[in-house]
Amino acid sequence: MSDRVFGGVGLALAVFYIWQATLIEESFIQDMVGPKMFPFIIGAVLGLSSLWFLLRPDPSPRWPGAGRLFEIGMAVAVMVAYTIMLPELGFVIATAIASAYLTWRLGTRPLQSVVAGVATSLGIYVVFRLILGLSLAKGPLGF
Amino acid sequence: MDVLASLGDGFVVALTWQNLLLALLGCLLGTIMGALPGLGPSNGVAILIPLAFTLGLGATPALILLTSVYYGAMYGGRISSILLNIPGDEPALMTCLDGYPMAQAGRAGEALALSGIASFVGAFFATWGLVFLAPQLVKVALLFGPAEYFALFTLAFATLGGIASTNQAKAAFAAALGLGLATVGVDGQTGVPRFTFGEVHLYDGIDFLVAIVGLFALSEVLIFLEHRGTDADVTGRKIEVGRIVPSWSLVRSCIPTMGRTTVLGFIAGVLPGAGASLGSFISYSMEKRLVDREGTFGKGDPRGVAAPEAGNNAAAGGALVPMLALGVPGSGTTAVLLAVLLALNITPGPLLFQNNPDVVWGLIAALFIGNFMLLAMNIPMVGLFTRVLLVPPRLLMPVVAMVSFVGIYGISGSSFDLQVMVGFGVLGWVLRKLDVPLVPVILGTLLGNEMEANLRRALTISDGDWSVLVGSPLAITLWVIAVVGFVLPILFGKVLKRRMRMSRDEEGALTD
């Protein structure tokens, strides 16, 4: 069943891709093939392979339960929040929070997670900023 | 022998303090990453690429660092296979079969040392193979025109799923997805924007480094999160290493095995679509058939440890041949290494040997040096790496995620790229769940522009006549190999995959 859904999504993607390719504006001077042909070929391969999944699906993989899916969704949300907060909070604080969260959700006890998160953040800061001199995001506090 | 002269020049390049230090660092990090289950050569290299850039390393030093990681990971994969019966990476799967029974019999140290020697033999001779074969392949490659290159790229995609691929439609889907991502951005030949939806960030196209790190590294974190608690407690097991130095008679008894499997592994590595996993599988199966008269394979036969390790390390060296000489990688990790070259503005392929001989030969010389370092690290100091296995993934994976973020942020300094990377992480997780291979996606984003440019160049030269694509014997040969390479797995893939799984399950049932 998963493969049929996947095939449907793939097919929709292929149609959308080819439709977008027809909208590419061509310039007045161009080579024999032009900028549309290659996307058409790719779109065709994408569509044909998606059709194959629809017609001959593999057995479904074991999807995680709702709880685990929520878990993964939350982790993704935290990572996105991290990318947004990085310039606001600065590298050290944002990273400490994000890695503490991930460590906690991977099965560490809460207090230890906080310690691990802070240690990870400071460790990366020392190695990459102080030793290797990489530019990391600076927050209001300067680190 | 101008090859040897070039190699000599390469050693001059490689033997600077900085490069030696980078090789040492790469070998060390690579072995650790290889040893840790879940981190393999491709994601190990992927995480480190952005760092190599932000450190401002030049082309040769960056390549030396990253290929050392690659070789190191191939060595390191065996450690957890032998000690925990969990392959540290996919090519090390076959090493479990005899390695773990040896460890159970209290001979873990010997198994580690022997497999270290086998890894060295495989990698060392494969590097010699690279030295002599790559320049020959370059001579062939110089005959390639745009039409042949287009056929060659198609061949690379058609065979990338590998002979053990179970569903070629999924490999084709993955390749098309990658190529589609590559078309996003301003068209290189006419300057019109494609698939940008008016978003300025997309005009430059999608940075393939962002895609690689997201697909390989972040999706791994999500996989760990999904499987938390199911297999995480392996690290608590007690590890007894025992005596580390194997007796000379033991090593000697394995010499013929190592010789044969090195050759076989190297060939498997050079051929498109085979790669290290298959190299170690074929090596093990052949040795089992040839020398296993008393039925000791699978019960802790030292030759069963030496065979797959020599095979997979030789294959790793062999896989560098098409990557350097043709610019077309045949395996996942070499695809990632190709990304390094492209990001450094170096076009691999025949011209690389002419325009940047210092890069090529410096790299090869560094591989030789790295091999000796790895031998030294992996035999007397193997105890150190067994400690690394005690670090639980719950502490390790967040570090992996954060280092990925740091690397990409260091390159672009933009939150937008980081969000795209998270998006790729989710995409990678979904695709892995659906059994869609990720390597063709990566290769598509890497080679898409080059492939399209060659197609358009060929048709411009022929004035729009499509038959030019099959216009030379060389092109026709490439197309035939591509078609055969794509169809064969449909016929044999399932059988082969089942056999690889079965041999492991069988032994697993015996040992557990």
XYZ file of C-alpha atoms in Angstrom:
655
model
C 0.000 0.000 0.000
C 2.794 2.443 0.889
C 4.229 1.975 -2.563
C 0.911 2.828 -4.207
C 0.703 6.081 -2.259
C 4.324 6.736 -3.116
C 3.608 6.024 -6.789
C 0.675 8.422 -6.723
C 2.779 11.167 -5.158
C 5.597 10.443 -7.619
C 3.223 10.629 -10.564
C 1.785 13.926 -9.352
C 5.333 15.208 -8.932
C 6.232 14.115 -12.472
C 3.168 15.823 -13.952
C 3.864 18.990 -11.973
C 7.523 18.911 -13.019
C 6.700 18.491 -16.710
C 4.022 21.198 -16.501
C 6.539 23.566 -14.912
C 9.042 22.629 -17.617
C 6.621 23.721 -20.339
C 6.451 27.129 -18.642
C 10.201 27.743 -18.905
C 10.692 30.861 -20.947
C 12.923 30.285 -23.913
C 15.313 32.986 -24.953
C 15.526 34.065 -28.565
C 19.006 32.686 -29.160
C 19.555 29.157 -27.973
C 21.030 25.785 -28.815
C 19.227 23.085 -30.794
C 17.812 21.366 -27.740
C 16.877 24.239 -25.506
C 16.330 24.265 -21.767
C 13.110 22.195 -21.813
C 14.079 18.910 -23.410
C 16.191 17.451 -20.611
C 13.540 18.148 -17.952
C 10.975 16.432 -20.208
C 13.119 13.298 -20.364
C 13.616 13.300 -16.595
C 9.922 13.916 -16.005
C 9.118 10.934 -18.212
C 11.459 8.631 -16.255
C 10.028 9.938 -12.997
C 6.480 9.318 -14.195
C 7.134 5.863 -15.646
C 8.884 4.590 -12.517
C 6.051 5.992 -10.368
C 3.534 4.161 -12.567
C 5.517 0.989 -11.927
C 5.139 1.440 -8.128
C 1.415 1.951 -8.608
C 1.006 -1.220 -10.611
C 3.579 -3.508 -8.966
C 4.049 -2.282 -5.387
C 6.586 -3.845 -3.023
C 5.309 -5.073 0.329
C 4.907 -2.154 2.741
C 7.713 -1.330 5.139
C 7.038 -1.369 8.884
C 6.008 2.177 9.663
C 6.534 3.350 13.206
C 3.446 3.812 15.388
C 1.748 7.168 15.877
C 3.857 7.874 18.975
C 7.131 7.388 17.174
C 5.949 9.379 14.180
C 5.090 12.213 16.523
C 8.547 11.816 18.032
C 10.187 12.170 14.631
C 7.932 15.099 13.772
C 8.909 16.831 17.009
C 12.607 16.265 16.329
C 12.204 17.795 12.876
C 10.290 20.722 14.389
C 13.081 21.262 16.912
C 15.676 21.220 14.134
C 13.696 23.766 12.109
C 13.247 25.916 15.212
C 16.997 25.611 15.739
C 17.735 26.980 12.258
C 15.427 29.926 12.930
C 16.678 30.673 16.440
C 20.355 30.251 15.585
C 20.917 33.896 14.563
C 18.710 35.126 17.431
C 20.176 33.201 20.346
C 23.690 32.625 19.100
C 25.380 29.308 18.489
C 26.155 28.140 22.004
C 22.705 28.572 23.545
C 20.725 27.339 20.520
C 22.928 24.290 20.080
C 22.849 23.416 23.757
C 19.039 23.445 23.728
C 18.673 21.500 20.477
C 21.212 18.807 21.319
C 19.869 18.461 24.862
C 16.443 17.839 23.365
C 17.722 15.234 20.898
C 19.812 13.482 23.536
C 16.809 13.357 25.859
C 14.531 11.934 23.176
C 17.111 9.309 22.256
C 16.743 7.916 25.761
C 18.990 9.797 28.174
C 17.654 10.894 31.582
C 16.569 14.579 31.606
C 19.290 15.949 33.878
C 22.036 14.064 32.066
C 20.630 15.336 28.766
C 21.039 18.926 29.849
C 24.632 18.213 30.829
C 25.260 16.369 27.550
C 23.664 19.176 25.535
C 25.768 21.867 27.173
C 28.886 19.744 26.845
C 28.210 19.050 23.138
C 27.625 22.718 22.440
C 30.703 23.906 24.323
C 32.802 21.114 22.850
C 31.866 22.046 19.287
C 32.379 25.731 20.091
C 35.855 25.128 21.468
C 36.956 22.836 18.642
C 35.438 24.676 15.708
C 35.446 28.304 16.849
C 38.379 28.635 19.191
C 40.758 26.073 17.706
C 39.786 25.946 14.047
C 38.484 29.509 13.779
C 35.205 28.750 11.963
C 32.579 31.458 11.970
C 29.553 30.294 13.904
C 26.340 32.204 14.462
C 26.778 35.056 16.928
C 23.983 35.865 19.346
C 23.339 38.994 21.399
C 25.865 37.792 23.969
C 28.625 37.431 21.409
C 28.845 33.628 21.278
C 58.067 4.448 -16.277
C 56.511 7.858 -16.178
C 53.795 6.515 -13.910
C 56.377 5.895 -11.206
C 57.904 9.320 -11.797
C 54.480 10.902 -11.335
C 53.973 8.868 -8.215
C 57.315 10.135 -6.937
C 56.149 13.701 -7.503
C 53.001 12.780 -5.649
C 55.014 11.745 -2.622
C 56.743 15.110 -2.682
C 53.309 16.741 -2.515
C 51.995 14.427 0.172
C 55.013 14.500 2.451
C 54.435 17.835 4.097
C 53.667 18.145 7.769
C 50.212 19.492 7.087
C 49.267 16.698 4.715
C 50.693 13.976 6.925
C 48.775 15.373 9.856
C 45.571 15.523 7.837
C 46.058 11.946 6.660
C 46.566 10.854 10.257
C 43.492 12.746 11.401
C 41.460 11.350 8.517
C 42.529 7.771 9.235
C 41.697 8.168 12.895
C 38.281 9.758 12.328
C 37.534 7.302 9.536
C 38.302 4.265 11.661
C 36.118 5.599 14.455
C 33.255 6.338 12.079
C 33.589 2.982 10.414
C 33.575 1.216 13.758
C 30.435 2.927 15.002
C 27.339 1.153 13.790
C 25.191 3.563 11.815
C 28.014 5.762 10.616
C 29.636 4.423 7.501
C 32.088 5.706 4.916
C 29.523 7.707 2.938
C 27.921 9.606 5.777
C 31.258 9.966 7.523
C 32.748 11.685 4.514
C 29.531 13.657 3.952
C 29.656 15.225 7.402
C 33.282 16.213 7.015
C 33.101 17.794 3.545
C 31.622 21.119 4.636
C 34.186 21.274 7.422
C 37.061 20.714 5.023
C 35.784 23.712 3.104
C 35.165 26.076 5.915
C 38.656 25.362 7.178
C 39.849 26.784 3.877
C 41.894 23.732 2.956
C 43.269 23.604 -0.568
C 42.239 20.926 -3.033
C 44.967 18.396 -2.283
C 44.855 18.638 1.523
C 41.041 18.450 1.531
C 41.092 15.370 -0.657
C 43.793 13.752 1.426
C 41.737 14.280 4.570
C 38.544 12.917 3.062
C 39.965 9.897 1.241
C 41.825 8.980 4.423
C 38.459 9.007 6.145
C 37.143 6.775 3.353
C 39.960 4.233 3.686
C 39.792 4.456 7.459
C 36.091 3.717 7.511
C 36.651 0.650 5.360
C 39.140 -0.578 7.961
C 36.983 0.374 10.916
C 33.825 -1.376 9.770
C 35.200 -4.740 10.775
C 35.687 -3.873 14.435
C 32.039 -3.947 15.438
C 31.389 -6.868 13.061
C 33.862 -8.974 14.958
C 33.155 -7.800 18.475
C 29.412 -7.234 18.411
C 28.201 -9.179 15.372
C 26.825 -5.875 14.057
C 28.422 -4.634 10.868
C 29.817 -1.115 11.362
C 28.934 -0.472 7.750
C 27.449 -2.460 4.924
C 30.630 -3.862 3.344
C 31.604 -5.308 6.724
C 28.508 -7.494 6.774
C 30.324 -10.598 5.590
C 33.035 -10.156 8.207
C 30.477 -10.978 10.882
C 30.151 -14.520 9.597
C 33.494 -15.778 10.812
C 34.675 -12.800 12.828
C 32.061 -13.053 15.537
C 32.438 -16.802 16.067
C 36.180 -16.240 16.420
C 35.495 -13.567 19.031
C 33.190 -15.925 20.881
C 35.937 -18.497 20.930
C 38.139 -15.949 22.706
C 40.152 -15.122 19.610
C 38.800 -11.597 19.046
C 42.276 -10.063 19.147
C 43.563 -12.445 16.527
C 40.524 -11.843 14.333
C 40.999 -8.078 14.611
C 44.679 -8.247 13.823
C 44.234 -10.672 10.961
C 41.432 -8.635 9.417
C 43.604 -5.549 9.852
C 46.374 -7.232 7.886
C 43.873 -8.406 5.266
C 42.488 -4.867 4.988
C 45.997 -3.580 4.499
C 46.837 -6.131 1.825
C 43.596 -5.404 -0.022
C 43.913 -1.640 0.140
C 47.656 -1.575 -0.552
C 47.536 -3.644 -3.713
C 44.346 -1.960 -4.882
C 46.145 1.373 -4.630
C 48.857 -0.053 -6.880
C 46.096 -1.167 -9.218
C 44.800 2.394 -9.192
C 48.258 3.715 -10.048
C 48.549 1.565 -13.140
C 44.955 1.220 -14.303
C 43.749 4.811 -13.979
C 46.187 6.274 -16.540
C 45.198 3.521 -18.990
C 41.538 4.340 -18.525
C 42.343 8.002 -19.061
C 43.686 7.142 -22.519
C 40.348 5.548 -23.384
C 38.453 8.441 -21.873
C 40.259 10.931 -24.090
C 38.436 9.363 -27.039
C 35.088 10.311 -25.515
C 33.030 13.036 -27.134
C 29.861 14.572 -25.690
C 27.684 11.740 -27.030
C 29.885 9.112 -25.368
C 29.880 11.056 -22.125
C 26.111 11.209 -22.166
C 26.031 7.433 -22.670
C 28.583 6.990 -19.877
C 26.488 9.016 -17.441
C 23.445 6.965 -18.351
C 25.513 3.836 -17.762
C 26.527 5.092 -14.337
C 22.888 5.629 -13.371
C 21.697 2.375 -14.894
C 24.208 0.308 -12.970
C 24.333 2.282 -9.744
C 21.526 0.354 -8.119
C 23.965 -2.518 -8.211
C 23.611 -6.119 -9.165
C 21.997 -6.807 -5.817
C 19.317 -4.158 -6.340
C 15.843 -5.523 -5.763
C 13.734 -2.887 -7.463
C 15.176 -1.124 -10.476
C 12.142 1.155 -10.784
C 13.108 2.667 -7.443
C 16.689 3.173 -8.560
C 15.399 4.883 -11.712
C 13.050 7.033 -9.646
C 15.902 8.059 -7.368
C 18.132 8.981 -10.295
C 15.365 11.034 -11.931
C 14.686 12.782 -8.643
C 18.347 13.732 -8.308
C 18.603 14.891 -11.917
C 15.406 16.876 -11.461
C 16.882 18.638 -8.428
C 19.947 19.486 -10.485
C 17.827 21.313 -13.078
C 16.592 23.787 -10.470
C 18.242 27.161 -10.968
C 19.490 29.230 -13.868
C 20.133 27.184 -16.997
C 23.854 27.240 -17.679
C 23.564 27.551 -21.453
C 20.765 30.018 -22.056
C 20.578 31.828 -18.752
C 16.848 31.325 -18.204
C 15.678 30.407 -14.702
C 14.103 26.966 -14.335
C 11.871 25.686 -11.523
C 12.752 28.607 -9.271
C 9.175 29.771 -8.589
C 10.480 33.290 -8.277
C 12.497 32.408 -5.160
C 15.834 34.195 -5.288
C 17.510 31.578 -3.077
C 16.874 28.988 -5.777
C 18.525 30.861 -8.652
C 21.911 29.346 -7.802
C 20.338 25.921 -7.733
C 20.264 23.584 -4.782
C 23.681 23.191 -3.216
C 24.548 19.513 -3.486
C 26.475 19.624 -0.224
C 23.282 20.626 1.561
C 21.479 17.736 -0.117
C 24.199 15.216 0.716
C 24.546 16.113 4.373
C 20.784 16.192 4.807
C 20.143 12.909 3.044
C 22.973 10.975 4.636
C 23.623 12.450 8.052
C 20.321 13.876 9.263
C 18.231 10.958 8.015
C 20.499 8.700 10.076
C 19.568 10.670 13.190
C 15.872 10.223 12.390
C 16.369 6.484 11.850
C 17.997 6.225 15.281
C 15.125 8.112 16.823
C 12.698 5.703 15.220
C 14.498 2.577 16.424
C 15.335 3.890 19.874
C 15.324 1.219 22.520
C 15.212 -1.719 20.106
C 18.881 -2.341 19.415
C 20.540 0.442 21.326
C 21.692 -1.611 24.274
C 24.287 -3.636 22.349
C 26.905 -1.249 23.593
C 26.542 -2.630 27.083
C 27.967 -5.998 26.053
C 31.275 -7.037 27.448
C 34.144 -6.948 25.037
C 37.039 -9.354 25.468
C 39.814 -8.743 23.022
C 42.362 -11.335 24.058
C 45.717 -11.752 22.388
C 46.310 -9.232 19.640
C 49.299 -10.517 17.711
C 48.399 -13.430 15.446
C 50.921 -16.190 14.968
C 52.901 -16.153 11.761
C 51.537 -19.531 10.723
C 48.013 -18.163 10.982
C 48.844 -15.199 8.793
C 50.712 -17.433 6.354
C 47.767 -19.761 6.014
C 45.673 -16.816 4.903
C 48.097 -15.432 2.317
C 46.656 -17.274 -0.710
C 43.170 -16.238 0.357
C 44.164 -12.602 0.647
C 45.859 -12.677 -2.745
C 42.860 -14.085 -4.566
C 40.274 -11.913 -2.857
C 42.310 -8.747 -3.384
C 42.227 -9.290 -7.139
C 38.555 -10.150 -7.095
C 37.631 -7.221 -4.867
C 39.604 -4.786 -6.994
C 37.796 -5.901 -10.133
C 34.441 -5.628 -8.367
C 35.358 -2.100 -7.296
C 36.353 -0.934 -10.758
C 33.274 -2.320 -12.465
C 30.245 -0.082 -12.354
C 27.466 -1.142 -10.071
C 29.376 -3.590 -7.941
C 31.151 -1.735 -5.150
C 32.573 -2.801 -1.837
C 29.588 -4.710 -0.456
C 29.470 -6.979 -3.449
C 33.264 -7.216 -3.481
C 33.294 -8.662 0.003
C 30.344 -10.944 -0.736
C 31.900 -12.444 -3.878
C 35.253 -12.792 -2.125
C 33.736 -14.675 0.766
C 31.619 -16.942 -1.408
C 34.509 -17.785 -3.707
C 36.857 -18.599 -0.848
C 34.216 -20.705 0.804
C 33.818 -22.714 -2.352
C 37.548 -22.992 -2.963
C 39.140 -23.770 0.384
C 36.365 -24.737 2.761
C 36.854 -28.497 2.697
C 36.121 -29.215 6.348
C 33.096 -26.933 6.528
C 34.745 -24.577 9.007
C 33.583 -21.403 7.246
C 30.985 -19.664 9.339
C 32.319 -21.238 12.528
C 35.285 -18.962 13.040
C 37.628 -19.841 10.218
C 40.389 -17.197 10.014
C 40.298 -17.371 6.234
C 36.647 -16.377 6.390
C 37.728 -13.195 8.191
C 40.578 -12.406 5.829
C 38.597 -12.951 2.621
C 35.838 -10.338 2.944
C 38.158 -7.749 4.501
C 40.767 -7.994 1.745
C 37.902 -8.003 -0.750
C 36.112 -4.920 0.482
C 39.222 -2.836 0.971
C 40.476 -3.754 -2.483
C 37.087 -2.797 -3.874
C 37.302 0.570 -2.130
C 40.571 1.258 -3.929
C 39.189 -0.050 -7.202
C 36.160 2.218 -6.979
C 38.486 5.231 -7.099
C 39.621 4.268 -10.612
C 36.466 5.246 -12.545
C 35.880 8.183 -10.208
C 39.270 9.768 -10.904
C 39.747 8.708 -14.508
C 36.229 9.191 -15.868
C 34.592 11.442 -13.319
C 31.871 8.841 -12.924
C 31.756 7.176 -9.532
C 30.627 3.603 -9.146
C 29.654 3.610 -5.477
C 28.045 5.755 -2.822
C 31.172 6.947 -1.106
C 33.003 7.730 -4.321
C 29.925 9.741 -5.322
C 30.412 11.748 -2.153
C 34.110 12.151 -2.961
C 33.100 13.405 -6.396
C 31.092 16.079 -4.617
C 34.307 17.152 -2.928
C 36.077 17.540 -6.251
C 33.192 19.462 -7.817
C 32.893 21.745 -4.834
C 36.615 22.466 -5.099
C 36.058 23.439 -8.730
C 38.061 20.511 -10.011
C 36.540 18.560 -12.852
C 37.439 14.922 -12.494
C 37.985 12.866 -15.592
C 40.789 12.546 -18.113
C 41.744 16.197 -17.953
C 42.323 15.965 -14.227
C 45.445 13.901 -14.857
C 46.751 16.526 -17.256
C 45.693 19.732 -15.549
C 46.062 18.830 -11.885
C 48.642 16.042 -11.704
C 49.682 17.302 -8.269
C 46.160 16.677 -6.966
C 45.861 13.157 -8.387
C 49.295 11.890 -7.549
C 49.422 13.677 -4.225
C 46.177 11.951 -3.376
C 47.430 8.528 -4.436
C 50.679 8.970 -2.513
C 48.640 9.994 0.511
C 46.641 6.790 0.160
C 49.832 4.749 0.411
C 50.956 6.672 3.462
C 47.489 6.449 4.993
C 47.509 2.719 4.532
C 50.612 2.308 6.639
C 49.160 4.616 9.268
C 45.983 2.547 9.290
C 47.931 -0.670 9.673
C 49.729 0.824 12.649
C 46.496 2.120 14.141
C 44.511 -0.988 13.571
C 46.789 -3.566 15.053
C 48.610 -2.314 18.115
C 46.062 0.371 18.906
C 42.903 -1.537 18.123
C 42.016 -1.607 21.810
C 41.520 2.135 21.675
C 38.859 1.803 18.999
C 37.024 -0.915 20.851
C 36.494 1.674 23.609
C 34.824 3.955 21.088
C 32.135 1.339 20.670
C 31.151 2.009 24.259
C 29.892 5.500 23.416
C 26.129 5.076 23.198
C 24.384 6.384 20.063
C 22.026 8.479 22.188
C 24.964 10.770 22.981
C 26.620 10.420 19.621
C 23.792 11.111 17.195
C 23.005 14.640 18.458
C 26.683 15.463 17.997
C 26.466 14.183 14.418
C 23.423 16.374 13.784
C 25.009 19.467 15.292
C 28.290 19.027 13.445
C 26.292 18.752 10.208
C 24.581 22.043 10.976
C 27.878 23.698 11.841
C 29.450 22.559 8.578
C 26.682 23.793 6.321
C 26.273 27.033 8.257
C 29.986 27.595 7.963
C 29.792 27.429 4.170
C 26.767 29.565 3.506
C 25.931 31.346 6.751
C 22.249 31.150 5.834
C 19.375 29.704 7.825
C 17.568 28.989 4.562
C 20.167 26.386 3.570
C 19.868 24.771 6.986
C 16.107 24.464 6.533
C 16.588 22.922 3.102
C 18.985 20.484 4.752
C 16.373 19.503 7.353
C 13.959 19.004 4.463
C 16.427 16.656 2.808
C 16.837 14.822 6.102
C 13.107 14.088 6.191
C 13.098 13.169 2.504
C 16.021 10.819 3.114
C 14.183 9.132 5.968
C 11.016 8.598 3.896
C 12.972 7.296 0.912
C 14.919 4.887 3.104
C 11.702 3.594 4.616
C 10.371 2.978 1.105
C 13.594 1.196 0.139
C 14.539 3.834 -2.438
C 18.337 4.039 -2.739
C 19.804 7.448 -1.850
C 23.015 7.246 -3.837
C 21.375 7.818 -7.255
C 19.691 10.926 -5.824
C 23.076 12.287 -4.821
C 24.706 11.310 -8.079
C 21.842 12.932 -9.986
C 22.259 16.267 -8.231
C 26.010 16.053 -8.805
C 26.074 15.019 -12.439
C 22.788 16.469 -13.709
C 24.202 19.664 -15.157
C 27.172 17.937 -16.737
C 24.936 15.257 -18.232
C 22.540 17.773 -19.735
C 25.387 19.902 -21.074
C 26.851 16.885 -22.850
C 23.511 15.952 -24.359
C 22.994 19.451 -25.672
C 26.556 19.755 -26.911
C 26.262 16.471 -28.794
C 23.028 17.547 -30.447
C 24.367 20.987 -31.281
C 27.331 19.404 -33.046
C 25.068 17.026 -34.947
C 22.645 19.842 -35.748
C 19.752 18.280 -33.867
C 20.171 14.729 -35.146
C 19.454 12.395 -32.193
C 21.116 9.412 -33.859
C 24.476 10.944 -32.900
C 23.960 9.441 -29.449
C 24.520 5.981 -30.916
C 26.848 7.227 -33.604
C 30.106 5.521 -32.632
C 31.049 1.962 -31.674
C 32.218 3.269 -28.305
C 28.853 4.907 -27.607
C 26.974 1.791 -28.693
C 29.111 -0.346 -26.368
C 28.352 1.983 -23.471
C 24.616 1.861 -24.204
C 24.683 -1.929 -24.370
C 26.449 -2.165 -21.005
C 23.968 0.326 -19.570
C 20.972 -1.690 -20.754
C 22.439 -5.011 -19.612
C 23.435 -3.459 -16.296
C 19.918 -2.205 -15.784
C 18.141 -5.403 -16.822
C 20.365 -7.991 -15.119
C 19.345 -7.084 -11.564
C 15.684 -7.426 -12.579
C 16.448 -11.034 -13.454
C 18.985 -11.918 -10.761
C 18.815 -9.186 -8.129
C 16.333 -10.865 -5.838
C 18.143 -14.186 -5.867
C 21.483 -12.563 -5.075
C 20.112 -10.361 -2.325
C 18.332 -13.292 -0.766
C 21.550 -15.273 -0.809
C 23.457 -12.462 0.882
C 20.795 -12.249 3.561
C 20.453 -15.985 3.898
C 24.112 -16.742 4.421
C 24.067 -14.200 7.213
C 20.874 -15.475 8.807
C 22.073 -19.046 8.657
C 25.253 -18.210 10.513
C 23.328 -15.951 12.850
C 21.112 -18.864 13.799
C 24.158 -20.971 14.529
C 25.962 -18.453 16.652
C 23.203 -16.854 18.674
